[in-house]
Amino acid sequence: MDFQGDANLKATELRLGLPGTLNEPAKQSPPSKSSKRASLEIYDESSSKKRETSSSDVDDRDSTAPPTKAQIVGWPPIRSYRKNTLQPKKHDADALGTFIKVSMDGAPYLRKIDLKQYKSYPELLKALEIMFNFSIGDCSERDYYMGSEYAPTYEDKDGDWMLVGDVPWNMFISSCKRLRIMRGQEARGLTCL
Amino acid sequence: MAEEDGDHQPLRGSDPPDQVLDTVLETVLQFLTCRQDRNSASLVCQSWHRAEALTRSELFIGNCYAVSPARATARFPRVESIYIKGRPRFADFNLMPRNWGAHFRPWVSAMSRAYPWLEKVYLKRMSLTNDDLALLADSFRQFKELELVFCEGFGTKGLSEIASKCRQLRVLDLSDTEVIDDAMDWISSFPEGETPLESLTFDCVECEINFEALEGLVARSPSLKKLRLNRYVSIRQLYQLLIKAPQLTHLGTGSFSQSENIQHLDDNQDLDYHSAFAACKSLVCLSGFKEVMPEYLPSIYPVCANLTSLNFSYTNINPQQFRSVIVHCHKLQNLWLLDTVCDEGLQAVAASCKDLRELRVFPVHPDEDIEGPVSEVGLQAISEGCRKLQSILYFCQRMTNEAVIAMSRNCPDLVVFRLCIMGRHQPDHVTRKPMDEGFGAIVKNCRKLTRLAVSGLLTDKAFSYIGQYGKLVRTLSVAFAGDSDMGLRYVLEGCPRLQKLEIRDSPFGDEALWAGAHRYYNMRFLWMSSCRVSRLGCQEIARSMPHLVVELLRYEEEDAPFVEEDNNNFSVLYMYRSLEQTRNDAPESVTIL
């Protein structure tokens, strides 16, 4: 019986190289400076820097004090879908204040405002005017935003874009998801109602 | 060694004994299903490597950028189902630019040529377009199962392609996936006549559906076992579906409330929901209740006794309402809740659900610095009542080491322990000490632990415990924790099985990064955001480890005012091993070193 050729032997050869490659495995440059020894040296040098934390000094940990009350992106780690889906209960009047995004056509940055800070439409509109440095004109019951090339609109719970000011204030803040200040051609279409 | 039988076997290039060996090998290896076993088998010798590659029918790609579609399809020519993971988990929390990558396109293109008989695609955290779905629908005649988890980029148009063209479709499951409303009635796109549909999950789809078409579809899908509706399906409509499909085993109830557009007075008459549920004798998994009207909850009592899985995590009910349901659920193994059930509700769980394996408690108000409805009391109760617990995810505002230690002792089978104390740097609520001892006890006493997420005030000591005892830990999530580089070093040097390490806002820098260099080729990825690593440190790593992809991500969105844009000019370090050259689909906000 004749064991034919090297091909057979090579196929079943047990070797240290990975069987996926036919050639000798390419020399991998060893991660030179990352050996434990090297890193231990670094550690020794910096061991004096190691801070001691006594567990009772909780209040002294100001070097890593978190920004107070600022909105931290991605914390707590809850996905937006879940956050958006959890509506406050229908009869729950004390919904927590919601920050909503405000965009203005032509402005490079969006802003965020807390609707609960405002008690009425004029207050809100004034704040927007200041924030984006524009003028919305007179806001009267009849002729919304006359004399302005801006029209404030908002996206409601159903995803529809509405003109700000149509519904009672309380209904507005509970259904408003985001604001967009339109300008130019589109805006004029709205103000000429 | 078979004798050459010249009459039957014409001599070929490869010799018969070789052929016999390969054939035997392939026949045997076919039975290997576990991919770790297959990976081991493929390392034995070239012959095994080849045979294994030819017989692997299920391909798992843990990181879509670790290997290219060309390489994967070249090595494994006979794949029938593929599982691809894209973005890392922290991308779910808006910590990554939206267009970062993880595109399905190159994969579906390669597979359309390489695997015309492909039957199953499972994608997690990938981006795909309507065109990708169209290509999929056109390319694979035998296509049977599509599961998309945490994906985005496509719309109802793409769904319509799948529904209409994949005649053998058995599973269409969309979980936590964003679907754009292309104003396409995709439910109507399913073909006429009986369908082989077994599972249809669209509870995350945020657009209206054609209910009449859905009703018709359910009626002509006799094999349908799993149906998960979105919140645009009212409880009345649910009733109409249930009476057509009492064979369901898994049900997502949709809104579980009356539709807001009540057109007829008749609608006020309540249907017999109780009987409809009672008829579903095979129901074992219940979810949905997205806008629940609690007065309808009693209608599910008939199925509670059989339930092994209940997802109330979108269900805003109080402890009393919850208790009246949970007391019936003795067989429950998986339970997801909203914290509106309070510690009281958790005590009810502890009393009724002795078989519980997995518990997740989500916060209804995911804020910091508020009074939370669940606390260490609930955790303690669960640990005492549910001794078989294997997996827990618990969001709370306050916790104590004592409760966590109790859980480590009462639930030694824990495999997954994820505790999120939502206030950053929160110490033990009672003793004001760090949470080191609690998490230390978990790694020490839960010998099977593979996944750990820590929170609260933690010093390097906690990490020394993890490094010392967490020998099986594969996934570790760290946020706002630790004192110094030593913390990270303990973990990198002590946890040999570590695969996925995600860290944010912790004081770990270049020295710690270096300390782990010997590990990175054996890990799936390392994520560090808002830590103390510098560009220089990352460059050093990138230079010395050619098969490591080192990505530096910058935030572009205005939503991140807190991010320190110092001279390092990046916010996220994301690095992973890869067999490929640098990818060419990265957006501008990503620098690949």
PDB file of C-alpha atoms in Angstrom, chain A residues 1 3-4 8 10-15 18-22 28-34 36 39-40 42-43 46 49-51 53 55 58 61 64 66-67 69-70 72-83 85-87 89-90 96 101 109-110 112, chain B residues 1 15 18 21 42-47 49 92-95 125 150 176 203-204 206 290 313-314 316 336 338 362-369 395 420-422 424-425 432-434 457 479-480 483 486 489 504 511 514 517-518 532 544 546 558-560 562:
ATOM      1  CA  MET A   1       0.000   0.000   0.000  1.00  0.00           C
ATOM      2  CA  PHE A   3       0.608   6.510   0.792  1.00  0.00           C
ATOM      3  CA  GLN A   4       0.334   8.749  -2.187  1.00  0.00           C
ATOM      4  CA  ASN A   8      -2.310  13.533   1.605  1.00  0.00           C
ATOM      5  CA  LYS A  10      -0.195  17.775   4.399  1.00  0.00           C
ATOM      6  CA  ALA A  11      -3.972  17.669   4.639  1.00  0.00           C
ATOM      7  CA  THR A  12      -3.891  15.754   7.870  1.00  0.00           C
ATOM      8  CA  GLU A  13      -0.690  17.216   9.227  1.00  0.00           C
ATOM      9  CA  LEU A  14      -0.852  18.468  12.770  1.00  0.00           C
ATOM     10  CA  ARG A  15       1.163  21.599  13.117  1.00  0.00           C
ATOM     11  CA  LEU A  18      -3.376  27.722  11.434  1.00  0.00           C
ATOM     12  CA  PRO A  19      -4.828  25.264   8.946  1.00  0.00           C
ATOM     13  CA  GLY A  20      -6.541  28.057   7.097  1.00  0.00           C
ATOM     14  CA  THR A  21      -3.279  29.164   5.527  1.00  0.00           C
ATOM     15  CA  LEU A  22      -1.106  27.128   3.239  1.00  0.00           C
ATOM     16  CA  GLN A  28       3.090  38.870  13.539  1.00  0.00           C
ATOM     17  CA  SER A  29       4.975  41.736  15.032  1.00  0.00           C
ATOM     18  CA  PRO A  30       4.705  41.165  18.729  1.00  0.00           C
ATOM     19  CA  PRO A  31       2.971  43.989  20.506  1.00  0.00           C
ATOM     20  CA  SER A  32       6.275  45.204  21.714  1.00  0.00           C
ATOM     21  CA  LYS A  33       5.652  47.687  24.407  1.00  0.00           C
ATOM     22  CA  SER A  34       2.572  46.068  25.672  1.00  0.00           C
ATOM     23  CA  LYS A  36       3.228  42.913  31.095  1.00  0.00           C
ATOM     24  CA  SER A  39       3.388  47.995  31.761  1.00  0.00           C
ATOM     25  CA  LEU A  40       4.402  47.049  35.261  1.00  0.00           C
ATOM     26  CA  ILE A  42       4.963  52.162  34.055  1.00  0.00           C
ATOM     27  CA  TYR A  43       2.828  51.208  36.989  1.00  0.00           C
ATOM     28  CA  SER A  46       2.995  56.027  38.646  1.00  0.00           C
ATOM     29  CA  LYS A  49       0.099  58.906  41.798  1.00  0.00           C
ATOM     30  CA  LYS A  50      -2.407  56.335  42.846  1.00  0.00           C
ATOM     31  CA  ARG A  51      -4.985  58.030  44.920  1.00  0.00           C
ATOM     32  CA  THR A  53      -9.869  56.664  48.525  1.00  0.00           C
ATOM     33  CA  SER A  55     -14.810  55.100  51.723  1.00  0.00           C
ATOM     34  CA  VAL A  58     -17.825  60.396  49.713  1.00  0.00           C
ATOM     35  CA  ARG A  61     -14.791  63.263  45.538  1.00  0.00           C
ATOM     36  CA  THR A  64     -14.921  63.674  39.479  1.00  0.00           C
ATOM     37  CA  PRO A  66     -20.650  65.039  37.772  1.00  0.00           C
ATOM     38  CA  PRO A  67     -22.103  68.047  35.984  1.00  0.00           C
ATOM     39  CA  LYS A  69     -28.509  68.309  36.540  1.00  0.00           C
ATOM     40  CA  ALA A  70     -27.172  68.599  33.021  1.00  0.00           C
ATOM     41  CA  ILE A  72     -26.218  63.489  30.030  1.00  0.00           C
ATOM     42  CA  VAL A  73     -26.366  61.783  26.685  1.00  0.00           C
ATOM     43  CA  GLY A  74     -27.240  58.149  26.895  1.00  0.00           C
ATOM     44  CA  TRP A  75     -27.750  58.065  30.630  1.00  0.00           C
ATOM     45  CA  PRO A  76     -29.534  56.252  32.127  1.00  0.00           C
ATOM     46  CA  PRO A  77     -29.010  53.653  29.417  1.00  0.00           C
ATOM     47  CA  ILE A  78     -32.550  53.436  28.123  1.00  0.00           C
ATOM     48  CA  ARG A  79     -33.212  53.298  24.411  1.00  0.00           C
ATOM     49  CA  SER A  80     -35.087  56.231  22.859  1.00  0.00           C
ATOM     50  CA  TYR A  81     -37.781  53.928  21.580  1.00  0.00           C
ATOM     51  CA  ARG A  82     -38.591  52.863  25.098  1.00  0.00           C
ATOM     52  CA  LYS A  83     -38.464  56.428  26.416  1.00  0.00           C
ATOM     53  CA  THR A  85     -43.202  54.840  24.010  1.00  0.00           C
ATOM     54  CA  LEU A  86     -43.752  55.304  27.707  1.00  0.00           C
ATOM     55  CA  GLN A  87     -46.357  58.002  27.757  1.00  0.00           C
ATOM     56  CA  LYS A  89     -50.801  57.916  32.104  1.00  0.00           C
ATOM     57  CA  LYS A  90     -53.714  59.675  30.531  1.00  0.00           C
ATOM     58  CA  LEU A  96     -42.530  65.500  34.423  1.00  0.00           C
ATOM     59  CA  LYS A 101     -36.043  70.092  20.401  1.00  0.00           C
ATOM     60  CA  TYR A 109     -27.903  74.234  15.553  1.00  0.00           C
ATOM     61  CA  LEU A 110     -30.989  72.988  17.258  1.00  0.00           C
ATOM     62  CA  LYS A 112     -33.796  72.389  23.531  1.00  0.00           C
TER      63      LYS A 112
ATOM     64  CA  MET B   1      -8.095   2.047   3.450  1.00  0.00           C
ATOM     65  CA  ASP B  15      -6.898   9.516  -4.418  1.00  0.00           C
ATOM     66  CA  ASP B  18      -8.360  10.871   0.575  1.00  0.00           C
ATOM     67  CA  LEU B  21     -11.548  10.476   4.537  1.00  0.00           C
ATOM     68  CA  SER B  42     -11.403  23.572  12.029  1.00  0.00           C
ATOM     69  CA  LEU B  43      -8.085  24.024  13.761  1.00  0.00           C
ATOM     70  CA  VAL B  44      -7.087  20.363  13.778  1.00  0.00           C
ATOM     71  CA  CYS B  45      -5.523  20.121  10.349  1.00  0.00           C
ATOM     72  CA  GLN B  46      -6.137  21.264   6.807  1.00  0.00           C
ATOM     73  CA  SER B  47      -8.373  18.355   6.059  1.00  0.00           C
ATOM     74  CA  HIS B  49     -10.492  22.800   8.214  1.00  0.00           C
ATOM     75  CA  ASP B  92     -28.331  52.316  21.269  1.00  0.00           C
ATOM     76  CA  PHE B  93     -27.913  55.186  23.705  1.00  0.00           C
ATOM     77  CA  ASN B  94     -27.022  57.824  21.135  1.00  0.00           C
ATOM     78  CA  LEU B  95     -23.308  57.533  21.848  1.00  0.00           C
ATOM     79  CA  ARG B 125     -27.729  46.563  15.122  1.00  0.00           C
ATOM     80  CA  PHE B 150     -32.214  47.005  16.818  1.00  0.00           C
ATOM     81  CA  ASP B 176     -36.935  47.233  18.581  1.00  0.00           C
ATOM     82  CA  ASP B 203     -44.694  45.540  17.660  1.00  0.00           C
ATOM     83  CA  CYS B 204     -42.029  48.181  17.155  1.00  0.00           C
ATOM     84  CA  GLU B 206     -44.650  52.963  14.496  1.00  0.00           C
ATOM     85  CA  LYS B 290     -48.449  49.336  25.155  1.00  0.00           C
ATOM     86  CA  SER B 313     -42.204  46.590  30.345  1.00  0.00           C
ATOM     87  CA  TYR B 314     -44.409  49.086  28.524  1.00  0.00           C
ATOM     88  CA  ASN B 316     -47.920  51.427  33.288  1.00  0.00           C
ATOM     89  CA  TRP B 336     -40.080  42.162  32.116  1.00  0.00           C
ATOM     90  CA  LEU B 338     -42.003  48.682  34.494  1.00  0.00           C
ATOM     91  CA  PHE B 362     -37.284  49.214  33.584  1.00  0.00           C
ATOM     92  CA  PRO B 363     -37.844  52.755  34.855  1.00  0.00           C
ATOM     93  CA  VAL B 364     -40.911  54.684  33.786  1.00  0.00           C
ATOM     94  CA  HIS B 365     -39.045  57.899  34.494  1.00  0.00           C
ATOM     95  CA  PRO B 366     -35.441  57.386  33.427  1.00  0.00           C
ATOM     96  CA  ASP B 367     -34.089  60.366  35.313  1.00  0.00           C
ATOM     97  CA  GLU B 368     -31.609  60.852  38.057  1.00  0.00           C
ATOM     98  CA  ASP B 369     -32.216  62.382  41.437  1.00  0.00           C
ATOM     99  CA  PHE B 395     -32.969  49.939  37.195  1.00  0.00           C
ATOM    100  CA  CYS B 420     -28.243  50.248  37.037  1.00  0.00           C
ATOM    101  CA  ILE B 421     -28.390  52.693  39.899  1.00  0.00           C
ATOM    102  CA  MET B 422     -29.499  55.657  37.886  1.00  0.00           C
ATOM    103  CA  ARG B 424     -24.307  58.575  38.954  1.00  0.00           C
ATOM    104  CA  HIS B 425     -21.785  57.855  41.715  1.00  0.00           C
ATOM    105  CA  ARG B 432     -23.086  55.748  52.292  1.00  0.00           C
ATOM    106  CA  LYS B 433     -20.226  53.430  51.372  1.00  0.00           C
ATOM    107  CA  PRO B 434     -19.279  52.576  47.798  1.00  0.00           C
ATOM    108  CA  LEU B 457     -20.229  54.702  43.482  1.00  0.00           C
ATOM    109  CA  ALA B 479     -20.151  53.715  33.662  1.00  0.00           C
ATOM    110  CA  PHE B 480     -19.011  56.534  35.930  1.00  0.00           C
ATOM    111  CA  ASP B 483     -10.583  55.857  40.589  1.00  0.00           C
ATOM    112  CA  MET B 486      -5.663  50.332  38.152  1.00  0.00           C
ATOM    113  CA  ARG B 489      -5.990  47.045  34.642  1.00  0.00           C
ATOM    114  CA  ARG B 504     -17.988  55.320  29.671  1.00  0.00           C
ATOM    115  CA  GLU B 511      -1.518  53.241  30.868  1.00  0.00           C
ATOM    116  CA  TRP B 514      -1.536  49.524  27.278  1.00  0.00           C
ATOM    117  CA  ALA B 517      -2.809  45.073  24.767  1.00  0.00           C
ATOM    118  CA  HIS B 518      -2.131  41.381  25.210  1.00  0.00           C
ATOM    119  CA  ARG B 532      -8.880  59.570  29.843  1.00  0.00           C
ATOM    120  CA  SER B 544       1.778  48.034  17.355  1.00  0.00           C
ATOM    121  CA  PRO B 546      -1.896  45.738  12.900  1.00  0.00           C
ATOM    122  CA  GLU B 558     -25.657  69.437  19.385  1.00  0.00           C
ATOM    123  CA  ASP B 559     -27.216  67.150  21.946  1.00  0.00           C
ATOM    124  CA  ALA B 560     -23.944  66.493  23.667  1.00  0.00           C
ATOM    125  CA  PHE B 562     -21.137  67.932  28.140  1.00  0.00           C
TER     126      PHE B 562
END
